[in-house]
Short mmCIF file of C-alpha atoms in Angstrom, two decimals:
data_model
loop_
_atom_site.label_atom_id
_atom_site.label_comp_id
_atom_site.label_asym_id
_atom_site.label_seq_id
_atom_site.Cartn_x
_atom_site.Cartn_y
_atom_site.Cartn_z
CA UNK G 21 0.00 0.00 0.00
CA UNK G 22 1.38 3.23 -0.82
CA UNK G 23 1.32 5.69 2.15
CA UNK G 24 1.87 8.90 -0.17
CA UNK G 25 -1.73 7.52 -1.51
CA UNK G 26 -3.42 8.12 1.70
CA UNK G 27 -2.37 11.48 2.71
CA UNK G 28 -3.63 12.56 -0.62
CA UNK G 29 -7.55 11.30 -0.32
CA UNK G 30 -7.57 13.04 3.03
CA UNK G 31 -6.64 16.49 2.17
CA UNK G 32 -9.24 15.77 -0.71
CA UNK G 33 -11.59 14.99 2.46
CA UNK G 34 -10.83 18.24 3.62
CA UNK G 35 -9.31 16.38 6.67
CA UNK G 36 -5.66 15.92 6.90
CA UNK G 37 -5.29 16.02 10.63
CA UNK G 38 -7.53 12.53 10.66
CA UNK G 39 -5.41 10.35 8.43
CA UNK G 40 -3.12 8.83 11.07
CA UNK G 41 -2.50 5.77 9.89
CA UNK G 42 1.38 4.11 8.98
CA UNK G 43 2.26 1.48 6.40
CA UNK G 44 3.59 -1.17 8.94
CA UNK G 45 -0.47 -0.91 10.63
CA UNK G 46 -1.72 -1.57 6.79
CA UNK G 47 0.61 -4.31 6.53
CA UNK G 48 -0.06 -6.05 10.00
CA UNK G 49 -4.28 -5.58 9.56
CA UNK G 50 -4.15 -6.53 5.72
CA UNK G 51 -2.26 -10.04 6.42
CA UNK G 52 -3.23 -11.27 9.59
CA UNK G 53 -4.68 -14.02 10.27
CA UNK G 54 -8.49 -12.86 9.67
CA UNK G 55 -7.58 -9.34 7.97
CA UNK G 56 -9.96 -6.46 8.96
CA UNK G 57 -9.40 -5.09 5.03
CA UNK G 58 -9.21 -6.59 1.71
CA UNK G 59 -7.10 -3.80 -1.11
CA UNK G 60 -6.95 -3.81 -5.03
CA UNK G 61 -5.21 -1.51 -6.51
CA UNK G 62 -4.39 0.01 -10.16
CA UNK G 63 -0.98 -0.35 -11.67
CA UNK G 64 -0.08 1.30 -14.83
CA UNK G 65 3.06 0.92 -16.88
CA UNK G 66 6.18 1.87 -16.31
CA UNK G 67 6.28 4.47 -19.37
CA UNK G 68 3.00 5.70 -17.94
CA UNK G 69 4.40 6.48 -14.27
CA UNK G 70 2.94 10.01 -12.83
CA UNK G 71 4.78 13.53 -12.85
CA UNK G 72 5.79 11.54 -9.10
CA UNK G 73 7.20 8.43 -10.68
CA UNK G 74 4.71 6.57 -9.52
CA UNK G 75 3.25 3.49 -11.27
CA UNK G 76 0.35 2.73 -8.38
CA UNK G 77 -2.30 5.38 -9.49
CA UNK G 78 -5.50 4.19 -7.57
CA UNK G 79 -7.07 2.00 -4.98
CA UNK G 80 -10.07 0.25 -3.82
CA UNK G 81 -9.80 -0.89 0.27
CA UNK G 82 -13.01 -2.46 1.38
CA UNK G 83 -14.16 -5.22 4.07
CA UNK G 84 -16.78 -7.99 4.32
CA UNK G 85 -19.90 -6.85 6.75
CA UNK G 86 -23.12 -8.68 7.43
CA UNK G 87 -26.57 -7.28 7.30
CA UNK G 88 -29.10 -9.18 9.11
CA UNK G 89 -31.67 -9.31 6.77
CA UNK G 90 -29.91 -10.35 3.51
CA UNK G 91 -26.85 -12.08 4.46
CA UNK G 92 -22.99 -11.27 3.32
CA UNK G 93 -22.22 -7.70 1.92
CA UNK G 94 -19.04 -5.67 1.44
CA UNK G 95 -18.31 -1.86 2.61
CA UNK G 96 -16.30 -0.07 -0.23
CA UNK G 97 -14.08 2.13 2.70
CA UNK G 98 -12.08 3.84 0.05
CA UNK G 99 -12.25 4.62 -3.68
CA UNK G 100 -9.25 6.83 -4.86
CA UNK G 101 -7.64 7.41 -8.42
CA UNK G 102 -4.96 9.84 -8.75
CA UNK G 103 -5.79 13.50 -10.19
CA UNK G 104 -3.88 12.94 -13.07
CA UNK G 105 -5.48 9.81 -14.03
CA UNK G 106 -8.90 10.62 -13.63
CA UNK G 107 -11.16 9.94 -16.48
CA UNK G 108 -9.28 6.90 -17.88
CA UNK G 109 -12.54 4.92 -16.07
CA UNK G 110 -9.94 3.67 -13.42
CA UNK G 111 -12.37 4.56 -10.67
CA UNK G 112 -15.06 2.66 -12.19
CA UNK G 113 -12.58 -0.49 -13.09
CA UNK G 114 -11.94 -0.74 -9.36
CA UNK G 115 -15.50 -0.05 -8.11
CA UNK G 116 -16.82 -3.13 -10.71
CA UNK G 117 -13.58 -5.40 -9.60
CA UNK G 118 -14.82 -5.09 -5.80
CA UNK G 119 -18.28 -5.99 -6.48
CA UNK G 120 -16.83 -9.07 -8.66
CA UNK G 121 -14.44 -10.48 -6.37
CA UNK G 122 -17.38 -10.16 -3.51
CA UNK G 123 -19.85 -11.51 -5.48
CA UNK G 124 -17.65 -14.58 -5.45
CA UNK G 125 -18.22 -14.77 -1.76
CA UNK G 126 -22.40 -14.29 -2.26
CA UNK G 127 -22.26 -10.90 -1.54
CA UNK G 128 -25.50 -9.62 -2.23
CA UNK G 129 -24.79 -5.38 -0.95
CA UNK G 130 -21.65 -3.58 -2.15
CA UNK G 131 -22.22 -0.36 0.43
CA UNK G 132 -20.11 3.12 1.28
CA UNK G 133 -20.52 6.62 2.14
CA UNK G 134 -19.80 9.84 0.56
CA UNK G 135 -19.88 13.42 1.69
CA UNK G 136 -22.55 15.72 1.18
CA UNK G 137 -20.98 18.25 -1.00
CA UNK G 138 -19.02 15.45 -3.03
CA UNK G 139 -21.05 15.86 -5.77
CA UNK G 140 -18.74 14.23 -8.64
CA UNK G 141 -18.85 11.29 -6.09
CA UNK G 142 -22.57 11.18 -5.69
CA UNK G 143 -23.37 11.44 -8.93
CA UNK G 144 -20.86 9.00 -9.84
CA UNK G 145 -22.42 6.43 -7.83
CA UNK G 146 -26.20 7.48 -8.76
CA UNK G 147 -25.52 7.17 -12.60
CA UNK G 148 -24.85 3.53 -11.81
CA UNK G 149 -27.85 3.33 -9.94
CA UNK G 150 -26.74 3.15 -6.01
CA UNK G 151 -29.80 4.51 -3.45
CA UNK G 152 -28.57 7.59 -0.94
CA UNK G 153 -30.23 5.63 1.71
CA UNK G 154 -29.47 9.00 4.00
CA UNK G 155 -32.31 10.27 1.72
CA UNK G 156 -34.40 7.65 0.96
CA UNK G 157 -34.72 6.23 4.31
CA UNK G 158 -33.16 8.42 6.67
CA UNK G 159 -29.97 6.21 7.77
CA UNK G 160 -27.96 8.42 10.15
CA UNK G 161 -23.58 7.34 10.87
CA UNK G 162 -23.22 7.35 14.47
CA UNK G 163 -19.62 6.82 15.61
CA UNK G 164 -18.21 6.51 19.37
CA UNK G 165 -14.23 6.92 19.53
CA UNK G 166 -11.60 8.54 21.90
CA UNK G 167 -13.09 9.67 25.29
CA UNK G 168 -16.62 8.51 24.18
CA UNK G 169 -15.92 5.06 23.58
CA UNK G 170 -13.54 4.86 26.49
CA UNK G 171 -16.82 5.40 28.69
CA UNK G 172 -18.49 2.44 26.97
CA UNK G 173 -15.56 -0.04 27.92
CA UNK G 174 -15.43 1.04 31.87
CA UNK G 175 -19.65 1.08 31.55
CA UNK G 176 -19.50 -2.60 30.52
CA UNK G 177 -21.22 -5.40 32.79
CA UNK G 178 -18.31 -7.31 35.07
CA UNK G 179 -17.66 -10.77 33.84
CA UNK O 2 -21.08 -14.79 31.24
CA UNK O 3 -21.70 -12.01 33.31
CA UNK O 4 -25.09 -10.79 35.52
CA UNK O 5 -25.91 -7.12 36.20
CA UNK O 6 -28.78 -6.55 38.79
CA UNK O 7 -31.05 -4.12 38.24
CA UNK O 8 -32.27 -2.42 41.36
CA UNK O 9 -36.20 -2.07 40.14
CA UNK O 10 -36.82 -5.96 39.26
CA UNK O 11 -33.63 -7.48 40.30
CA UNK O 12 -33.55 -9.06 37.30
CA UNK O 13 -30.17 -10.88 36.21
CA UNK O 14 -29.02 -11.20 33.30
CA UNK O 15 -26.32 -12.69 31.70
CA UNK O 16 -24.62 -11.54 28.88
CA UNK O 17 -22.15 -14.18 26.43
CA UNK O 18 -21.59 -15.09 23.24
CA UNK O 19 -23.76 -16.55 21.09
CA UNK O 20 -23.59 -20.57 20.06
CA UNK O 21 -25.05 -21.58 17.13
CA UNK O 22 -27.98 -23.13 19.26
CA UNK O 23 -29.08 -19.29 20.25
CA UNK O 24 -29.45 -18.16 15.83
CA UNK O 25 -33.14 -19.28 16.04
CA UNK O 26 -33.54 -16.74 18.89
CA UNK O 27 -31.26 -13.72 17.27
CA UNK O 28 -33.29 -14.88 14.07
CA UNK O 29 -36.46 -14.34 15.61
CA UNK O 30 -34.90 -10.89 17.44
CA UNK O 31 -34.26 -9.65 13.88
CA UNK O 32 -37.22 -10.30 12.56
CA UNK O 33 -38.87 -8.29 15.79
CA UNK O 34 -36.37 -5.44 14.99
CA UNK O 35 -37.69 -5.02 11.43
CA UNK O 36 -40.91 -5.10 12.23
CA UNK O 37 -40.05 -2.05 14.54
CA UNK O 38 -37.94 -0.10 11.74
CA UNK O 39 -41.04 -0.45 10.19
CA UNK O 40 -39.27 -2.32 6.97
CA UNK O 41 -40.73 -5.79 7.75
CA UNK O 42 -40.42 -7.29 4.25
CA UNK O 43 -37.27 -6.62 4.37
CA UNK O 44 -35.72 -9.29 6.75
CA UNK O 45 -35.37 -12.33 4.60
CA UNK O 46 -32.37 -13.73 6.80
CA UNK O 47 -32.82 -17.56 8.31
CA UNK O 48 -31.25 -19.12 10.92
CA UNK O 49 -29.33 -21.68 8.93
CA UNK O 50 -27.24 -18.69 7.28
CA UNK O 51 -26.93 -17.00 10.41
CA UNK O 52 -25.13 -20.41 11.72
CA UNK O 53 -22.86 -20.58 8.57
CA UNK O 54 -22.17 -17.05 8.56
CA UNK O 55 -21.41 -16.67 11.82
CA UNK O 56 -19.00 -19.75 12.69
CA UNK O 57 -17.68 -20.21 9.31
CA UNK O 58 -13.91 -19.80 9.04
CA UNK O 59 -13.66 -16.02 8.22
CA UNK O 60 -17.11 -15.24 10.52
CA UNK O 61 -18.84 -12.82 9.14
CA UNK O 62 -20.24 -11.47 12.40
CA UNK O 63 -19.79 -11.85 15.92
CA UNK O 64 -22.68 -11.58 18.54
CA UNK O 65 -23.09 -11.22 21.70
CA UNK O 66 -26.66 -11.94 23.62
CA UNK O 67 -28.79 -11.39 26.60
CA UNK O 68 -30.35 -13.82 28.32
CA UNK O 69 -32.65 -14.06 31.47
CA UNK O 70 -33.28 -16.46 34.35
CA UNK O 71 -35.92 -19.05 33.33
CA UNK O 72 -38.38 -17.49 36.26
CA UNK O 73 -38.37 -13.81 34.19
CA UNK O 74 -38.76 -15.53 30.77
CA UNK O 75 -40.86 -13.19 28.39
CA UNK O 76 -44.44 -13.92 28.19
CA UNK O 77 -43.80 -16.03 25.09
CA UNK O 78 -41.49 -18.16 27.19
CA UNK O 79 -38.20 -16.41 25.76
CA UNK O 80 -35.09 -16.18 27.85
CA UNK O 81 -32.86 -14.64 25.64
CA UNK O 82 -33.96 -11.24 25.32
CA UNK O 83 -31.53 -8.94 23.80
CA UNK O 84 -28.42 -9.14 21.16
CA UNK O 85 -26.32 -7.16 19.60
CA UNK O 86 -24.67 -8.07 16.46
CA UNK O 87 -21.22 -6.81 15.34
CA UNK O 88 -18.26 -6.86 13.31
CA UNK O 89 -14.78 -5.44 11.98
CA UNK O 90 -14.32 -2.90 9.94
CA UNK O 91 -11.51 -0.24 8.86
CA UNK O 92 -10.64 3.02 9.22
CA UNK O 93 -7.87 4.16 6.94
CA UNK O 94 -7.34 6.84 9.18
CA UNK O 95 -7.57 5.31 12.62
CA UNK O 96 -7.52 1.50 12.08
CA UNK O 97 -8.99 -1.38 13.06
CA UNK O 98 -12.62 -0.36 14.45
CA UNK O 99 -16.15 -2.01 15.31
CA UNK O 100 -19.53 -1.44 13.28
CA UNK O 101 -22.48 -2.62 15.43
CA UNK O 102 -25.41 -3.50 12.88
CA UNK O 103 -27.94 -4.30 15.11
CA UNK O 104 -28.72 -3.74 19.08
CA UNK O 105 -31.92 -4.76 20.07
CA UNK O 106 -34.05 -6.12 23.38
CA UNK O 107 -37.38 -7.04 23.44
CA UNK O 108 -39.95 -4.49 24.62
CA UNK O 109 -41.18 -6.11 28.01
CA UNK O 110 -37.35 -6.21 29.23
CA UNK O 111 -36.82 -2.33 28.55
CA UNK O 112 -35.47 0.31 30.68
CA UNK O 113 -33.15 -2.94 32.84
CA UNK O 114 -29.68 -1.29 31.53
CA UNK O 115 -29.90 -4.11 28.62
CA UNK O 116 -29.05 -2.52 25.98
CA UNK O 117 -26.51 -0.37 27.45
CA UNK O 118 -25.13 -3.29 28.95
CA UNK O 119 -24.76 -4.96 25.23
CA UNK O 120 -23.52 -2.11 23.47
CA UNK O 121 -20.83 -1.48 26.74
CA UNK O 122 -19.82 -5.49 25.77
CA UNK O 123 -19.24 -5.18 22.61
CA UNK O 124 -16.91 -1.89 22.73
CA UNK O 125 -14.76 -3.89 25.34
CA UNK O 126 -14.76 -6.86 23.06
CA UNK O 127 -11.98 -6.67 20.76
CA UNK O 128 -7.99 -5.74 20.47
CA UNK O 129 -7.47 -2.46 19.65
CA UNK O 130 -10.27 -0.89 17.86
CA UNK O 131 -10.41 2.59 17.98
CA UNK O 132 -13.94 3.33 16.56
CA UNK O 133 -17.74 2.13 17.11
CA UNK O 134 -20.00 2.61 14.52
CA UNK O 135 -23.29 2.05 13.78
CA UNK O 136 -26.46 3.85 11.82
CA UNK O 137 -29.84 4.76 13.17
CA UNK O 138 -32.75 5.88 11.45
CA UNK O 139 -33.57 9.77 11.72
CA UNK O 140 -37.12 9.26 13.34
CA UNK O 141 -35.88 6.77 15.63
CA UNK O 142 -35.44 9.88 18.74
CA UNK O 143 -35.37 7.00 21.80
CA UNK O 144 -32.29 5.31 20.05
CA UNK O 145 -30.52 8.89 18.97
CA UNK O 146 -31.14 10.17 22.49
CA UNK O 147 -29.69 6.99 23.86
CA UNK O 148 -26.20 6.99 21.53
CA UNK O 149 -25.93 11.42 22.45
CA UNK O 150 -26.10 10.74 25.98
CA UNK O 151 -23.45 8.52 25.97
CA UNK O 152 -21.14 10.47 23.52
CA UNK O 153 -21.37 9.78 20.32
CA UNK O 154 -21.28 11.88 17.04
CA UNK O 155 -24.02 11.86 14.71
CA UNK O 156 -22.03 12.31 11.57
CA UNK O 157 -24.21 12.71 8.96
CA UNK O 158 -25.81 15.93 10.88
CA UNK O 159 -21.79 17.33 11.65
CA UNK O 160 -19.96 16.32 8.37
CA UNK O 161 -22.37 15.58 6.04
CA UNK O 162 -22.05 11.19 5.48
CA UNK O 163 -24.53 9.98 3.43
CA UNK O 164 -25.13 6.22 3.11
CA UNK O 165 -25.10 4.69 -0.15
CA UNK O 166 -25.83 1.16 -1.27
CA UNK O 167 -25.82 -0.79 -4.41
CA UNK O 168 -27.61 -4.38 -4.56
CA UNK O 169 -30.20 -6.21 -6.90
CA UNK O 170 -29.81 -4.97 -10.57
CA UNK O 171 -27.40 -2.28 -9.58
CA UNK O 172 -25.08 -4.31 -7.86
CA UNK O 173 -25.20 -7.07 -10.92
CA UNK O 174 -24.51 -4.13 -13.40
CA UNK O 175 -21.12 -3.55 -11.74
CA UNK O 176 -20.49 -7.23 -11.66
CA UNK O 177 -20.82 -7.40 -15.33
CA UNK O 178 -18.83 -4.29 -16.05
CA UNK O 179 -16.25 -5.44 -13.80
CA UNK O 180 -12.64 -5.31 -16.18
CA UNK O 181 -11.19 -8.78 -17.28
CA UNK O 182 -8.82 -10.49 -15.62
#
């Protein structure tokens, strides 16, 4: 996985203070024994290689979840091509190779979230006929971390 | 296991996880769940998949569940009386993290610390996640009360997260578009 990669899709996020995460914690999580992630990424050739020297251009990281009423699915974490090789349908190549490779498995929902005002994103996804389901139904993200979730684990019944 | 008396019924209850012996009861908890998110039709899960899913070799999901003395069994002559279903996810920023897709307890053993007691359980289950996620629908006010009091961030009202899925047709459309190997 290539770190320089990363840094890049969170300043896009308008975040870069959140992307803490090393190459050696990608490596460990990725190849364990049950990994928390699955990756694909997109290599071009050599003669190809960006105004970086880079020949990875773009990545797909995503993870097998469950949904109790129909069975295996996947979460698409990340999506990310490289500015300069946008519009070459790499995003798309890696969106379709995630569904295949889960569909494998019998996953029947490929899911993921966007931001609000990411409309290249949204509309992306809605031309190849995803539901918002923050729209259509009203699904909310809730997340606990830090001091929050910290309370959770000392709340927790005594064994 | 572990018990947790509550000082109104003293009711015990003990909280483990689940065997494949207890998926006809989450089954039947999920079903009761979807009735409530008012998308009945929706649950087509059975109890078989939930056993292969859940103690295959990769599980798919962990869950934990709540179960009662046989003298407070639920009028239907339940015992186990609350789950809450799980699993691993990522955070390319933070790491390894915890989605919770469902929490649940049946109504007659409400307002006993249950489902605080679940969700508490499964954040102190595993190794070094960072993050607990889950989703909640926008009318549901008792269960977005419940998560604010205890702390959490509703990110779709502070940053804007929308949830998007792809399945049936759609889902088969990117299959078939999918580049050759």
């Amino acid at each position: 996985m290539n770190y320089k990669i990363r840094a890049e899709l969170a300043v896009f996020e308008k975040m870069p203070d959140q992307a803490k995460i090393s190459h050696e914690e990608l490596e460990r999580d990725g190849f364990c024994q049950n990994p928390f992630f699955e990756c694909l990424v997109a290599e071009v050739s050599d003669e190809h290689r960006s105004k970086d020297g880079h020949t990875v251009v773009g990545y797909g990281l995503y993870y097998y979840t469950y949904s109790t009423w129909k069975g295996r699915s996947v979460y698409l974490e990340d999506l990310y091509v490289m500015p300069e090789f946008r519009g070459n349908g790499i995003g798309k190549g890696l969106m379709c190779k995630v569904a295949k490779v889960t569909a494998e498995k019998q996953c029947v929902r490929l899911q993921l979230a966007v931001l609000d005002w990411n409309s290249p994103a949204r509309d992306f996804y809605a031309a190849k006929g995803a539901q918002d389901l923050t729209d259509s139904e009203g699904w909310h993200f809730i997340r606990f971390d830090g001091l929050s979730l910290d309370n959770l684990v000392k709340d927790a019944p005594k064994d």
